[in-house]
Amino acid sequence: MHIWLHPLSLILISLGLLMWFWGTWPLLQQRSLLVKLHRLSVADTLGSALMLAGLWLQRADLWPLLLLALIGLMLWNTIFGYVLASSSQTPRSR
Amino acid sequence: MTWLLSCLFRLLLWFLLTGDRSGLNLLIGAIVAVLLPQRRGRSDLLSLLRALVQAIAAIPHAYAEAFRLMLAPAETEQWLERPSSGTRTAAAIFLEVFAITLTPFTLVLGVSAGPDGPTYRIHQLQPSSGLEEREP
């Protein structure tokens, strides 16, 4: 492992953690469901992806599983956000 | 051609899941990829590839939007309708919904069929200075 890879991975994981807190904090506030979903997309999809990228730098031998987790997270978190947003609409607003 | 793309994607997932690049594993993965049921219906390779490129390009765009949203003092909400690229291929519509919903500014609320292809109902959250709300 290159000497600069470790700090880089820590930066990526910390940035992901920051996105997690920024995105999940509004869940405790009186915001609309859609605003919460916008913010959650930052937290659970983009933040988690940064963390996985950071872990990839630390454990390069596990890259197939980490890449699979990355594809799964990006795809299903995003589509789950769409399903939740779509389900929150009343029949008239649909 | 769409069939081949679908099989290659399945084979990629098989490789990632097993982590084994031996010839025997390639053969088993290829057999599984071919034997799994394929979706019947419309397939338009060009619109599928365009949607795939758009979905991949949305990833760096999503990070740029996330940082803009994180640094913004306030946000404004907006509801809008956006026509699709005109595709009627299910996989391409899936990828277009993915690309729009992945970016933190926009969220697809629903897809409605139209004469020129589907239309997306979108909720938009954009960063603002916060001064607009204080104006009478």
PDB file of C-alpha atoms in Angstrom:
ATOM      1  CA  MET A   1       0.000   0.000   0.000  1.00  0.00           C
ATOM      2  CA  HIS A   2       1.381   3.394  -1.013  1.00  0.00           C
ATOM      3  CA  ILE A   3       2.079   5.769   1.815  1.00  0.00           C
ATOM      4  CA  TRP A   4      -0.458   8.324   0.538  1.00  0.00           C
ATOM      5  CA  LEU A   5      -3.254   5.799   0.047  1.00  0.00           C
ATOM      6  CA  HIS A   6      -3.997   5.428   3.756  1.00  0.00           C
ATOM      7  CA  PRO A   7      -4.637   9.138   4.413  1.00  0.00           C
ATOM      8  CA  LEU A   8      -6.608   9.342   1.146  1.00  0.00           C
ATOM      9  CA  SER A   9      -8.824   6.450   2.262  1.00  0.00           C
ATOM     10  CA  LEU A  10      -9.356   8.138   5.642  1.00  0.00           C
ATOM     11  CA  ILE A  11     -10.340  11.367   3.878  1.00  0.00           C
ATOM     12  CA  LEU A  12     -12.869   9.490   1.712  1.00  0.00           C
ATOM     13  CA  ILE A  13     -14.343   7.638   4.716  1.00  0.00           C
ATOM     14  CA  SER A  14     -14.553  10.874   6.755  1.00  0.00           C
ATOM     15  CA  LEU A  15     -16.232  12.687   3.850  1.00  0.00           C
ATOM     16  CA  GLY A  16     -18.720   9.814   3.567  1.00  0.00           C
ATOM     17  CA  LEU A  17     -19.375  10.000   7.306  1.00  0.00           C
ATOM     18  CA  LEU A  18     -19.939  13.764   7.038  1.00  0.00           C
ATOM     19  CA  MET A  19     -22.476  13.126   4.255  1.00  0.00           C
ATOM     20  CA  TRP A  20     -24.167  10.477   6.405  1.00  0.00           C
ATOM     21  CA  PHE A  21     -24.679  12.932   9.289  1.00  0.00           C
ATOM     22  CA  TRP A  22     -25.690  15.812   6.992  1.00  0.00           C
ATOM     23  CA  GLY A  23     -28.211  13.636   5.193  1.00  0.00           C
ATOM     24  CA  THR A  24     -29.745  11.804   8.146  1.00  0.00           C
ATOM     25  CA  TRP A  25     -29.991  14.752  10.553  1.00  0.00           C
ATOM     26  CA  PRO A  26     -33.159  16.141   8.820  1.00  0.00           C
ATOM     27  CA  LEU A  27     -34.934  12.863   9.663  1.00  0.00           C
ATOM     28  CA  LEU A  28     -35.261  14.248  13.200  1.00  0.00           C
ATOM     29  CA  GLN A  29     -36.570  17.620  11.973  1.00  0.00           C
ATOM     30  CA  GLN A  30     -40.015  18.729  10.825  1.00  0.00           C
ATOM     31  CA  ARG A  31     -39.233  18.659   7.093  1.00  0.00           C
ATOM     32  CA  SER A  32     -41.324  17.281   4.247  1.00  0.00           C
ATOM     33  CA  LEU A  33     -40.780  13.671   3.221  1.00  0.00           C
ATOM     34  CA  LEU A  34     -39.457  14.719  -0.187  1.00  0.00           C
ATOM     35  CA  VAL A  35     -36.818  17.042   1.300  1.00  0.00           C
ATOM     36  CA  LYS A  36     -35.759  14.200   3.594  1.00  0.00           C
ATOM     37  CA  LEU A  37     -35.468  11.886   0.592  1.00  0.00           C
ATOM     38  CA  HIS A  38     -33.301  14.400  -1.304  1.00  0.00           C
ATOM     39  CA  ARG A  39     -30.981  14.600   1.672  1.00  0.00           C
ATOM     40  CA  LEU A  40     -30.995  10.853   2.228  1.00  0.00           C
ATOM     41  CA  SER A  41     -29.803  10.347  -1.339  1.00  0.00           C
ATOM     42  CA  VAL A  42     -26.714  12.329  -0.353  1.00  0.00           C
ATOM     43  CA  ALA A  43     -26.248  10.266   2.802  1.00  0.00           C
ATOM     44  CA  ASP A  44     -27.080   6.681   1.991  1.00  0.00           C
ATOM     45  CA  THR A  45     -26.029   6.585  -1.647  1.00  0.00           C
ATOM     46  CA  LEU A  46     -23.229   9.108  -2.183  1.00  0.00           C
ATOM     47  CA  GLY A  47     -21.846   9.008   1.369  1.00  0.00           C
ATOM     48  CA  SER A  48     -21.830   5.215   1.533  1.00  0.00           C
ATOM     49  CA  ALA A  49     -20.172   5.053  -1.912  1.00  0.00           C
ATOM     50  CA  LEU A  50     -17.337   7.307  -0.668  1.00  0.00           C
ATOM     51  CA  MET A  51     -16.884   5.038   2.346  1.00  0.00           C
ATOM     52  CA  LEU A  52     -16.707   1.970   0.112  1.00  0.00           C
ATOM     53  CA  ALA A  53     -14.133   3.747  -2.080  1.00  0.00           C
ATOM     54  CA  GLY A  54     -12.106   4.457   1.070  1.00  0.00           C
ATOM     55  CA  LEU A  55     -12.353   0.806   2.144  1.00  0.00           C
ATOM     56  CA  TRP A  56     -11.317  -0.260  -1.379  1.00  0.00           C
ATOM     57  CA  LEU A  57      -8.053   1.671  -0.962  1.00  0.00           C
ATOM     58  CA  GLN A  58      -7.415  -0.051   2.383  1.00  0.00           C
ATOM     59  CA  ARG A  59      -8.408  -3.588   1.339  1.00  0.00           C
ATOM     60  CA  ALA A  60      -7.671  -3.821  -2.389  1.00  0.00           C
ATOM     61  CA  ASP A  61      -7.809  -7.635  -2.195  1.00  0.00           C
ATOM     62  CA  LEU A  62     -11.554  -7.452  -1.512  1.00  0.00           C
ATOM     63  CA  TRP A  63     -12.266  -5.350  -4.621  1.00  0.00           C
ATOM     64  CA  PRO A  64     -14.812  -7.751  -6.232  1.00  0.00           C
ATOM     65  CA  LEU A  65     -17.063  -7.706  -3.167  1.00  0.00           C
ATOM     66  CA  LEU A  66     -16.604  -3.976  -2.587  1.00  0.00           C
ATOM     67  CA  LEU A  67     -17.428  -3.231  -6.243  1.00  0.00           C
ATOM     68  CA  LEU A  68     -20.502  -5.459  -6.010  1.00  0.00           C
ATOM     69  CA  ALA A  69     -21.592  -3.618  -2.853  1.00  0.00           C
ATOM     70  CA  LEU A  70     -20.960  -0.288  -4.624  1.00  0.00           C
ATOM     71  CA  ILE A  71     -23.104  -1.251  -7.627  1.00  0.00           C
ATOM     72  CA  GLY A  72     -25.833  -2.606  -5.325  1.00  0.00           C
ATOM     73  CA  LEU A  73     -25.834   0.509  -3.119  1.00  0.00           C
ATOM     74  CA  MET A  74     -25.902   2.979  -5.995  1.00  0.00           C
ATOM     75  CA  LEU A  75     -28.611   1.139  -7.871  1.00  0.00           C
ATOM     76  CA  TRP A  76     -31.005  -0.008  -5.163  1.00  0.00           C
ATOM     77  CA  ASN A  77     -30.730   2.952  -2.786  1.00  0.00           C
ATOM     78  CA  THR A  78     -31.526   5.285  -5.655  1.00  0.00           C
ATOM     79  CA  ILE A  79     -34.436   3.204  -6.922  1.00  0.00           C
ATOM     80  CA  PHE A  80     -35.705   2.745  -3.346  1.00  0.00           C
ATOM     81  CA  GLY A  81     -35.735   6.557  -3.044  1.00  0.00           C
ATOM     82  CA  TYR A  82     -37.828   6.724  -6.220  1.00  0.00           C
ATOM     83  CA  VAL A  83     -40.229   4.032  -4.926  1.00  0.00           C
ATOM     84  CA  LEU A  84     -40.671   5.888  -1.612  1.00  0.00           C
ATOM     85  CA  ALA A  85     -41.210   9.240  -3.357  1.00  0.00           C
ATOM     86  CA  SER A  86     -43.651   7.700  -5.801  1.00  0.00           C
ATOM     87  CA  SER A  87     -45.570   5.910  -3.031  1.00  0.00           C
ATOM     88  CA  SER A  88     -45.874   9.125  -1.039  1.00  0.00           C
ATOM     89  CA  GLN A  89     -47.942  10.724  -3.808  1.00  0.00           C
ATOM     90  CA  THR A  90     -51.732  10.695  -3.405  1.00  0.00           C
ATOM     91  CA  PRO A  91     -53.681   9.165  -6.322  1.00  0.00           C
ATOM     92  CA  ARG A  92     -54.777  12.660  -7.429  1.00  0.00           C
ATOM     93  CA  SER A  93     -51.230  14.057  -7.465  1.00  0.00           C
ATOM     94  CA  ARG A  94     -50.052  11.016  -9.423  1.00  0.00           C
TER      95      ARG A  94
ATOM     96  CA  MET B   1     -27.441  -7.119 -29.070  1.00  0.00           C
ATOM     97  CA  THR B   2     -29.404  -6.073 -25.981  1.00  0.00           C
ATOM     98  CA  TRP B   3     -29.461  -9.761 -25.070  1.00  0.00           C
ATOM     99  CA  LEU B   4     -25.643  -9.836 -25.219  1.00  0.00           C
ATOM    100  CA  LEU B   5     -25.380  -6.719 -23.018  1.00  0.00           C
ATOM    101  CA  SER B   6     -27.732  -8.287 -20.480  1.00  0.00           C
ATOM    102  CA  CYS B   7     -25.676 -11.517 -20.437  1.00  0.00           C
ATOM    103  CA  LEU B   8     -22.417  -9.571 -20.008  1.00  0.00           C
ATOM    104  CA  PHE B   9     -23.888  -7.651 -17.067  1.00  0.00           C
ATOM    105  CA  ARG B  10     -24.989 -10.927 -15.456  1.00  0.00           C
ATOM    106  CA  LEU B  11     -21.550 -12.398 -16.045  1.00  0.00           C
ATOM    107  CA  LEU B  12     -19.929  -9.345 -14.417  1.00  0.00           C
ATOM    108  CA  LEU B  13     -22.141  -9.772 -11.333  1.00  0.00           C
ATOM    109  CA  TRP B  14     -21.270 -13.493 -11.271  1.00  0.00           C
ATOM    110  CA  PHE B  15     -17.538 -12.702 -11.331  1.00  0.00           C
ATOM    111  CA  LEU B  16     -17.850 -10.101  -8.600  1.00  0.00           C
ATOM    112  CA  LEU B  17     -19.907 -12.450  -6.436  1.00  0.00           C
ATOM    113  CA  THR B  18     -17.602 -15.447  -6.813  1.00  0.00           C
ATOM    114  CA  GLY B  19     -14.287 -13.553  -7.088  1.00  0.00           C
ATOM    115  CA  ASP B  20     -12.954 -16.415  -9.201  1.00  0.00           C
ATOM    116  CA  ARG B  21     -11.564 -15.748 -12.698  1.00  0.00           C
ATOM    117  CA  SER B  22     -10.830 -19.359 -13.628  1.00  0.00           C
ATOM    118  CA  GLY B  23     -11.997 -20.833 -16.943  1.00  0.00           C
ATOM    119  CA  LEU B  24     -14.437 -23.237 -15.259  1.00  0.00           C
ATOM    120  CA  ASN B  25     -16.074 -20.390 -13.341  1.00  0.00           C
ATOM    121  CA  LEU B  26     -16.339 -18.389 -16.590  1.00  0.00           C
ATOM    122  CA  LEU B  27     -18.140 -21.335 -18.185  1.00  0.00           C
ATOM    123  CA  ILE B  28     -20.553 -21.763 -15.245  1.00  0.00           C
ATOM    124  CA  GLY B  29     -21.213 -18.002 -15.157  1.00  0.00           C
ATOM    125  CA  ALA B  30     -21.860 -17.896 -18.914  1.00  0.00           C
ATOM    126  CA  ILE B  31     -24.315 -20.823 -18.661  1.00  0.00           C
ATOM    127  CA  VAL B  32     -26.156 -19.172 -15.746  1.00  0.00           C
ATOM    128  CA  ALA B  33     -26.261 -15.827 -17.610  1.00  0.00           C
ATOM    129  CA  VAL B  34     -27.762 -17.443 -20.717  1.00  0.00           C
ATOM    130  CA  LEU B  35     -30.211 -19.708 -18.847  1.00  0.00           C
ATOM    131  CA  LEU B  36     -31.713 -16.999 -16.625  1.00  0.00           C
ATOM    132  CA  PRO B  37     -34.958 -15.722 -18.167  1.00  0.00           C
ATOM    133  CA  GLN B  38     -34.674 -12.709 -20.452  1.00  0.00           C
ATOM    134  CA  ARG B  39     -37.177  -9.894 -20.619  1.00  0.00           C
ATOM    135  CA  ARG B  40     -39.252  -9.990 -23.769  1.00  0.00           C
ATOM    136  CA  GLY B  41     -40.459  -6.796 -25.399  1.00  0.00           C
ATOM    137  CA  ARG B  42     -39.074  -3.725 -27.020  1.00  0.00           C
ATOM    138  CA  SER B  43     -35.324  -3.359 -27.145  1.00  0.00           C
ATOM    139  CA  ASP B  44     -33.538  -0.389 -28.613  1.00  0.00           C
ATOM    140  CA  LEU B  45     -29.787  -0.696 -28.229  1.00  0.00           C
ATOM    141  CA  LEU B  46     -28.987   2.925 -29.079  1.00  0.00           C
ATOM    142  CA  SER B  47     -31.377   4.423 -26.510  1.00  0.00           C
ATOM    143  CA  LEU B  48     -30.196   1.870 -23.934  1.00  0.00           C
ATOM    144  CA  LEU B  49     -26.529   2.800 -24.474  1.00  0.00           C
ATOM    145  CA  ARG B  50     -27.393   6.507 -24.374  1.00  0.00           C
ATOM    146  CA  ALA B  51     -29.247   6.017 -21.067  1.00  0.00           C
ATOM    147  CA  LEU B  52     -26.324   3.978 -19.694  1.00  0.00           C
ATOM    148  CA  VAL B  53     -23.798   6.726 -20.531  1.00  0.00           C
ATOM    149  CA  GLN B  54     -26.173   9.297 -19.029  1.00  0.00           C
ATOM    150  CA  ALA B  55     -26.484   7.222 -15.826  1.00  0.00           C
ATOM    151  CA  ILE B  56     -22.699   6.866 -15.456  1.00  0.00           C
ATOM    152  CA  ALA B  57     -22.170  10.578 -16.164  1.00  0.00           C
ATOM    153  CA  ALA B  58     -24.741  11.361 -13.438  1.00  0.00           C
ATOM    154  CA  ILE B  59     -22.399  10.003 -10.713  1.00  0.00           C
ATOM    155  CA  PRO B  60     -19.798  12.851 -10.709  1.00  0.00           C
ATOM    156  CA  HIS B  61     -22.651  15.284 -11.345  1.00  0.00           C
ATOM    157  CA  ALA B  62     -24.409  13.941  -8.217  1.00  0.00           C
ATOM    158  CA  TYR B  63     -21.336  14.656  -6.058  1.00  0.00           C
ATOM    159  CA  ALA B  64     -21.113  18.223  -7.411  1.00  0.00           C
ATOM    160  CA  GLU B  65     -24.802  18.768  -6.586  1.00  0.00           C
ATOM    161  CA  ALA B  66     -24.390  17.170  -3.131  1.00  0.00           C
ATOM    162  CA  PHE B  67     -21.587  19.574  -2.189  1.00  0.00           C
ATOM    163  CA  ARG B  68     -23.551  22.566  -3.542  1.00  0.00           C
ATOM    164  CA  LEU B  69     -26.549  21.493  -1.449  1.00  0.00           C
ATOM    165  CA  MET B  70     -24.418  20.938   1.645  1.00  0.00           C
ATOM    166  CA  LEU B  71     -22.859  24.394   1.394  1.00  0.00           C
ATOM    167  CA  ALA B  72     -26.096  26.249   0.598  1.00  0.00           C
ATOM    168  CA  PRO B  73     -27.659  28.314   3.398  1.00  0.00           C
ATOM    169  CA  ALA B  74     -31.212  27.457   2.238  1.00  0.00           C
ATOM    170  CA  GLU B  75     -33.146  25.424  -0.322  1.00  0.00           C
ATOM    171  CA  THR B  76     -36.108  26.044  -2.606  1.00  0.00           C
ATOM    172  CA  GLU B  77     -38.583  23.379  -3.687  1.00  0.00           C
ATOM    173  CA  GLN B  78     -40.123  23.096  -7.130  1.00  0.00           C
ATOM    174  CA  TRP B  79     -42.368  20.580  -8.920  1.00  0.00           C
ATOM    175  CA  LEU B  80     -41.842  20.128 -12.643  1.00  0.00           C
ATOM    176  CA  GLU B  81     -42.377  17.780 -15.553  1.00  0.00           C
ATOM    177  CA  ARG B  82     -39.565  16.675 -17.824  1.00  0.00           C
ATOM    178  CA  PRO B  83     -40.017  14.704 -21.032  1.00  0.00           C
ATOM    179  CA  SER B  84     -37.914  11.607 -21.486  1.00  0.00           C
ATOM    180  CA  SER B  85     -35.492  11.129 -24.344  1.00  0.00           C
ATOM    181  CA  GLY B  86     -38.396   9.494 -26.189  1.00  0.00           C
ATOM    182  CA  THR B  87     -37.431   5.926 -25.427  1.00  0.00           C
ATOM    183  CA  ARG B  88     -39.993   3.249 -24.663  1.00  0.00           C
ATOM    184  CA  THR B  89     -37.468   0.593 -23.665  1.00  0.00           C
ATOM    185  CA  ALA B  90     -38.047  -0.456 -20.035  1.00  0.00           C
ATOM    186  CA  ALA B  91     -34.314  -0.691 -19.234  1.00  0.00           C
ATOM    187  CA  ALA B  92     -33.634   2.771 -20.709  1.00  0.00           C
ATOM    188  CA  ILE B  93     -36.526   4.296 -18.697  1.00  0.00           C
ATOM    189  CA  PHE B  94     -35.135   2.580 -15.569  1.00  0.00           C
ATOM    190  CA  LEU B  95     -31.701   4.110 -16.235  1.00  0.00           C
ATOM    191  CA  GLU B  96     -33.186   7.563 -16.891  1.00  0.00           C
ATOM    192  CA  VAL B  97     -35.142   7.421 -13.615  1.00  0.00           C
ATOM    193  CA  PHE B  98     -31.908   6.291 -11.920  1.00  0.00           C
ATOM    194  CA  ALA B  99     -29.891   9.197 -13.380  1.00  0.00           C
ATOM    195  CA  ILE B 100     -32.492  11.795 -12.333  1.00  0.00           C
ATOM    196  CA  THR B 101     -33.036  10.380  -8.819  1.00  0.00           C
ATOM    197  CA  LEU B 102     -29.324   9.834  -8.110  1.00  0.00           C
ATOM    198  CA  THR B 103     -28.601  13.553  -8.406  1.00  0.00           C
ATOM    199  CA  PRO B 104     -29.602  15.185  -5.088  1.00  0.00           C
ATOM    200  CA  PHE B 105     -31.335  18.180  -6.730  1.00  0.00           C
ATOM    201  CA  THR B 106     -33.979  16.049  -8.434  1.00  0.00           C
ATOM    202  CA  LEU B 107     -36.258  13.168  -7.457  1.00  0.00           C
ATOM    203  CA  VAL B 108     -38.642  11.352  -9.794  1.00  0.00           C
ATOM    204  CA  LEU B 109     -42.162  11.216  -8.340  1.00  0.00           C
ATOM    205  CA  GLY B 110     -43.729   9.266 -11.157  1.00  0.00           C
ATOM    206  CA  VAL B 111     -43.628   8.316 -14.802  1.00  0.00           C
ATOM    207  CA  SER B 112     -46.623   9.010 -17.035  1.00  0.00           C
ATOM    208  CA  ALA B 113     -47.059   7.729 -20.555  1.00  0.00           C
ATOM    209  CA  GLY B 114     -47.344  10.293 -23.327  1.00  0.00           C
ATOM    210  CA  PRO B 115     -47.590  10.246 -27.111  1.00  0.00           C
ATOM    211  CA  ASP B 116     -43.858  11.023 -27.494  1.00  0.00           C
ATOM    212  CA  GLY B 117     -42.661   8.614 -24.823  1.00  0.00           C
ATOM    213  CA  PRO B 118     -42.884   8.843 -21.033  1.00  0.00           C
ATOM    214  CA  THR B 119     -42.808  12.075 -19.029  1.00  0.00           C
ATOM    215  CA  TYR B 120     -41.176  12.276 -15.590  1.00  0.00           C
ATOM    216  CA  ARG B 121     -42.825  14.179 -12.731  1.00  0.00           C
ATOM    217  CA  ILE B 122     -39.936  15.600 -10.754  1.00  0.00           C
ATOM    218  CA  HIS B 123     -39.476  17.235  -7.364  1.00  0.00           C
ATOM    219  CA  GLN B 124     -36.571  19.640  -7.414  1.00  0.00           C
ATOM    220  CA  LEU B 125     -34.652  20.927  -4.412  1.00  0.00           C
ATOM    221  CA  GLN B 126     -32.198  23.648  -5.289  1.00  0.00           C
ATOM    222  CA  PRO B 127     -29.802  25.643  -3.156  1.00  0.00           C
ATOM    223  CA  SER B 128     -30.758  29.262  -2.597  1.00  0.00           C
ATOM    224  CA  SER B 129     -29.434  32.204  -0.670  1.00  0.00           C
ATOM    225  CA  GLY B 130     -32.427  32.116   1.686  1.00  0.00           C
ATOM    226  CA  LEU B 131     -33.244  35.763   0.940  1.00  0.00           C
ATOM    227  CA  GLU B 132     -36.187  34.896  -1.332  1.00  0.00           C
ATOM    228  CA  GLU B 133     -38.332  33.626   1.559  1.00  0.00           C
ATOM    229  CA  ARG B 134     -37.950  36.836   3.517  1.00  0.00           C
ATOM    230  CA  GLU B 135     -39.250  38.977   0.661  1.00  0.00           C
ATOM    231  CA  PRO B 136     -42.943  39.939   0.983  1.00  0.00           C
TER     232      PRO B 136
END
